[in-house]
Tab-separated table of C-alpha atoms in Angstrom:
chain	number	residue	atom	x	y	z
A	1	MET	CA	62.125	68.963	135.906
A	2	GLN	CA	59.623	67.575	138.013
A	3	PHE	CA	60.500	63.469	140.340
A	4	ALA	CA	59.434	60.952	142.512
A	5	PRO	CA	62.173	59.751	145.348
A	6	GLY	CA	64.334	57.649	143.759
A	7	ALA	CA	64.006	58.753	140.224
A	8	ALA	CA	67.509	58.744	138.704
A	9	LEU	CA	69.157	58.704	134.860
A	10	PHE	CA	72.239	56.470	133.881
A	11	PHE	CA	74.147	57.208	130.981
A	12	ASP	CA	76.213	54.439	129.016
A	13	ILE	CA	80.083	56.446	128.238
A	14	ASP	CA	80.960	55.447	124.477
A	15	GLY	CA	78.803	56.125	121.734
A	16	THR	CA	76.069	57.751	124.815
A	17	LEU	CA	77.887	60.676	125.781
A	18	ALA	CA	80.744	61.236	123.439
A	19	ASP	CA	79.947	60.013	119.675
A	20	THR	CA	83.203	57.667	120.419
A	21	ASP	CA	82.578	54.827	118.125
A	22	PRO	CA	84.615	56.485	114.929
A	23	VAL	CA	87.642	56.506	117.466
A	24	HIS	CA	86.951	52.837	119.078
A	25	LEU	CA	87.061	51.298	115.419
A	26	GLU	CA	90.527	53.025	114.498
A	27	ALA	CA	92.112	51.502	117.455
A	28	PHE	CA	90.832	48.089	116.897
A	29	ASN	CA	92.273	48.105	113.027
A	30	ARG	CA	95.360	49.759	113.798
A	31	VAL	CA	96.476	47.150	117.010
A	32	PHE	CA	94.606	43.843	115.368
A	33	GLU	CA	95.933	44.255	112.319
A	34	PRO	CA	99.222	42.066	112.549
A	35	PHE	CA	96.269	39.783	113.597
A	36	GLY	CA	95.029	39.646	110.429
A	37	GLU	CA	91.767	41.687	110.992
A	38	PHE	CA	89.660	44.303	110.015
A	39	PHE	CA	86.309	46.339	110.964
A	40	ASP	CA	84.175	47.705	108.775
A	41	ARG	CA	81.780	49.670	111.074
A	42	PRO	CA	79.019	46.653	110.490
A	43	ARG	CA	81.117	44.100	111.962
A	44	PHE	CA	82.684	46.449	114.264
A	45	ILE	CA	79.167	46.639	115.699
A	46	ARG	CA	78.263	43.177	115.231
A	47	GLU	CA	81.172	42.173	117.247
A	48	LEU	CA	82.775	44.628	119.850
A	49	GLN	CA	80.338	47.351	120.271
A	50	GLY	CA	79.415	47.450	123.466
A	51	PHE	CA	80.974	44.385	124.303
A	52	ALA	CA	83.586	44.214	127.480
A	53	ASN	CA	86.658	43.396	126.496
A	54	VAL	CA	87.766	39.889	128.341
A	55	ASP	CA	84.859	38.805	125.973
A	56	ILE	CA	86.858	39.859	123.126
A	57	ALA	CA	89.337	38.961	123.283
A	58	ARG	CA	87.837	35.161	124.409
A	59	ARG	CA	86.665	35.519	120.637
A	60	LEU	CA	88.884	37.606	119.039
A	61	LEU	CA	91.815	36.052	120.104
A	62	PRO	CA	91.843	32.148	121.516
A	63	GLN	CA	95.282	31.389	120.114
A	64	LEU	CA	96.525	34.154	122.765
A	65	SER	CA	95.745	33.068	126.448
A	66	PRO	CA	93.268	35.320	129.212
A	67	GLN	CA	96.244	37.447	129.488
A	68	GLU	CA	98.071	38.224	126.507
A	69	GLY	CA	94.782	38.469	124.962
A	70	LEU	CA	94.140	41.393	127.432
A	71	ALA	CA	97.601	42.983	126.704
A	72	VAL	CA	96.373	43.301	123.290
A	73	LEU	CA	93.447	45.000	124.459
A	74	ASP	CA	94.733	47.080	126.937
A	75	HIS	CA	97.212	48.293	123.933
A	76	LYS	CA	94.665	48.898	122.094
A	77	GLU	CA	92.698	50.848	124.082
A	78	ALA	CA	95.745	52.683	124.524
A	79	VAL	CA	95.466	53.755	121.288
A	80	PHE	CA	92.375	54.664	121.701
A	81	ARG	CA	93.320	57.291	124.353
A	82	GLU	CA	95.913	58.609	122.570
A	83	LEU	CA	93.391	59.047	119.303
A	84	ALA	CA	90.726	59.829	121.348
A	85	HIS	CA	92.027	63.177	123.132
A	86	THR	CA	91.688	65.370	120.155
A	87	GLU	CA	88.301	63.777	119.663
A	88	ILE	CA	86.079	63.977	122.394
A	89	HIS	CA	82.905	65.375	121.281
A	90	ALA	CA	79.217	65.930	123.286
A	91	VAL	CA	76.169	63.895	121.350
A	92	PRO	CA	73.726	66.908	120.100
A	93	GLY	CA	71.522	68.157	123.356
A	94	LEU	CA	74.119	66.408	125.697
A	95	PHE	CA	74.287	69.317	128.384
A	96	TYR	CA	70.812	70.591	127.837
A	97	LEU	CA	69.105	67.772	129.885
A	98	LEU	CA	72.863	67.430	132.069
A	99	ASP	CA	70.985	71.350	132.817
A	100	LEU	CA	67.978	70.152	133.689
A	101	ALA	CA	68.446	67.203	135.496
A	102	GLU	CA	70.931	69.557	137.144
A	103	ALA	CA	68.980	72.233	137.735
A	104	ALA	CA	66.053	69.792	139.228
A	105	GLY	CA	68.828	67.560	142.037
A	106	LEU	CA	68.379	64.356	139.786
A	107	PRO	CA	70.299	62.154	140.388
A	108	ILE	CA	73.225	60.488	137.831
A	109	ALA	CA	75.353	57.588	136.821
A	110	ALA	CA	77.532	56.713	134.277
A	111	VAL	CA	77.468	53.311	133.709
A	112	THR	CA	80.090	51.162	131.138
A	113	ASN	CA	82.276	48.375	130.153
A	114	ALA	CA	84.900	50.741	129.277
A	115	PRO	CA	87.770	50.712	131.276
A	116	ARG	CA	88.230	53.732	133.598
A	117	ALA	CA	91.581	54.962	132.258
A	118	ASN	CA	89.153	55.408	128.908
A	119	ALA	CA	85.598	56.226	130.489
A	120	ASP	CA	87.724	59.013	133.376
A	121	LEU	CA	89.156	60.479	129.831
A	122	ILE	CA	85.678	61.098	128.065
A	123	ILE	CA	84.404	62.770	131.139
A	124	ASP	CA	86.604	65.049	131.769
A	125	GLY	CA	87.199	65.502	128.499
A	126	LEU	CA	84.039	66.795	128.690
A	127	GLY	CA	83.746	68.798	131.713
A	128	ILE	CA	81.165	66.743	133.568
A	129	ARG	CA	83.079	65.048	136.052
A	130	GLN	CA	80.955	66.752	139.197
A	131	ARG	CA	77.478	66.005	137.274
A	132	PHE	CA	77.953	62.423	138.469
A	133	ALA	CA	77.135	60.865	141.939
A	134	ALA	CA	79.105	57.100	140.855
A	135	ILE	CA	81.219	56.169	137.987
A	136	VAL	CA	80.087	52.003	137.135
A	137	ILE	CA	83.145	50.237	135.783
A	138	GLY	CA	81.755	46.971	134.310
A	139	ALA	CA	85.288	45.377	134.106
A	140	GLU	CA	85.472	45.958	138.099
A	141	LEU	CA	82.314	43.866	138.498
A	142	PRO	CA	81.498	40.194	138.482
A	143	HIS	CA	79.630	40.479	135.568
A	144	GLY	CA	79.729	43.695	132.838
A	145	LYS	CA	77.283	44.152	130.353
A	146	PRO	CA	74.842	42.982	128.757
A	147	HIS	CA	74.511	41.627	132.772
A	148	PRO	CA	72.054	43.189	134.544
A	149	LEU	CA	74.671	43.755	137.415
A	150	PRO	CA	76.279	47.049	136.162
A	151	TYR	CA	72.960	48.941	135.693
A	152	LEU	CA	71.913	46.990	139.477
A	153	GLU	CA	75.336	48.380	141.085
A	154	GLY	CA	74.532	51.863	140.092
A	155	LEU	CA	70.357	51.792	140.722
A	156	ARG	CA	72.413	50.701	145.028
A	157	LEU	CA	75.023	53.128	144.597
A	158	LEU	CA	72.262	55.705	143.924
A	159	ASN	CA	69.397	54.644	146.052
A	160	ALA	CA	67.392	54.555	143.167
A	161	LYS	CA	64.240	52.546	141.667
A	162	ALA	CA	64.224	50.806	138.447
A	163	GLU	CA	61.207	51.333	138.028
A	164	LEU	CA	61.385	55.417	138.437
A	165	SER	CA	65.005	55.906	135.954
A	166	VAL	CA	65.693	56.010	132.567
A	167	ALA	CA	68.682	54.196	130.988
A	168	PHE	CA	70.792	56.201	127.836
A	169	GLU	CA	72.462	53.237	125.476
A	170	ASP	CA	73.249	53.461	122.008
A	171	SER	CA	74.822	49.495	121.396
A	172	ARG	CA	72.981	45.921	121.773
A	173	THR	CA	74.575	44.868	124.823
A	174	GLY	CA	74.283	48.025	126.886
A	175	ILE	CA	70.334	47.877	125.731
A	176	ALA	CA	70.306	44.698	127.372
A	177	SER	CA	71.726	45.237	130.544
A	178	SER	CA	69.828	48.071	131.135
A	179	VAL	CA	66.582	46.292	129.789
A	180	ALA	CA	67.356	43.659	132.148
A	181	ALA	CA	67.845	45.365	135.314
A	182	GLY	CA	64.080	46.748	134.856
A	183	LEU	CA	65.049	50.512	133.383
A	184	ALA	CA	63.066	52.606	131.090
A	185	THR	CA	65.845	52.847	128.136
A	186	VAL	CA	66.442	55.271	125.180
A	187	GLY	CA	68.712	54.068	122.517
A	188	ILE	CA	71.087	56.479	121.525
A	189	ARG	CA	71.139	56.671	117.778
A	190	THR	CA	74.987	57.338	117.345
A	191	SER	CA	76.235	54.054	115.562
A	192	LEU	CA	72.586	51.890	115.409
A	193	GLU	CA	68.676	53.391	113.654
A	194	ASP	CA	65.527	53.144	114.800
A	195	VAL	CA	65.062	49.243	114.820
A	196	ASP	CA	67.759	48.242	115.722
A	197	LEU	CA	67.192	49.662	118.770
A	198	ARG	CA	63.953	48.949	119.101
A	199	ALA	CA	64.580	45.763	118.352
A	200	VAL	CA	66.408	44.929	121.295
A	201	GLY	CA	63.967	46.413	124.327
A	202	ALA	CA	64.790	50.185	123.368
A	203	ASP	CA	61.822	52.383	124.727
A	204	ILE	CA	62.247	55.168	122.535
A	205	THR	CA	65.028	56.247	120.488
A	206	THR	CA	66.497	59.592	119.495
A	207	ALA	CA	70.206	61.783	118.523
A	208	SER	CA	69.691	64.728	120.304
A	209	TYR	CA	68.419	64.928	123.653
A	210	ASP	CA	66.767	68.370	123.835
A	211	GLU	CA	64.498	66.806	121.635
A	212	GLN	CA	60.879	67.231	123.584
A	213	SER	CA	59.667	64.161	122.749
A	214	LEU	CA	62.296	63.037	124.656
A	215	LEU	CA	61.849	64.772	127.726
A	216	ASP	CA	58.361	64.132	127.422
A	217	PHE	CA	59.516	60.414	128.009
A	218	ILE	CA	61.281	61.076	130.513
A	219	ALA	CA	59.556	63.391	132.940
A	220	ALA	CA	56.337	60.634	132.203
A	221	ARG	CA	58.761	58.267	133.124
A	222	ILE	CA	60.246	59.862	136.169
A	223	ALA	CA	57.371	60.878	138.190
A	224	MET	CA	55.365	57.706	138.148
A	225	ALA	CA	54.079	56.568	140.685
A	226	THR	CA	55.518	54.003	142.666
A	227	VAL	CA	53.788	50.153	142.899
């Protein structure tokens, strides 16, 4: 895999490295049941997937103080981590692409709205921590996704150029963030369909990282001449 100086790959974590959305859905339903809330898959995708916890608390728990709302979401994340210990499975083809990138020396970062403890659990559960040159946590920045700042921070940390880089995302908020930061974006079809991912800005979509059309797309992007 040949690449131009300044090229890099950026991966969201939940639903992109591992198909964790079903585990998050279960955790949300367990924790929000006392508040009279139930989430089926369409509602999960519409109201929860990819959003920062501070935004979820503000929308769904307006009767609570900001601190109380975040405490509920912290509990949800703890339930998620308990469930996820035995439910972390890589998206198909992930290791193939990571192996190609590592062999070529292409830098990789993770960019997520997930809490750091969740990010650590998934990355370590997959055994891929050494693959990442940086891990960007949206909640540790002034703005998380869908704001472009998480990806801009990832570009800064890797000394990468947006026009030479590719982001991998599975949610509407994530795609909005990466596209706003100027990155070509691949939609991962773990939850949303091709039409939904393209509608919010994905350049291409895939269900597996080893599809030849995806590899060709990445190769063309990272070899692009800088302007």
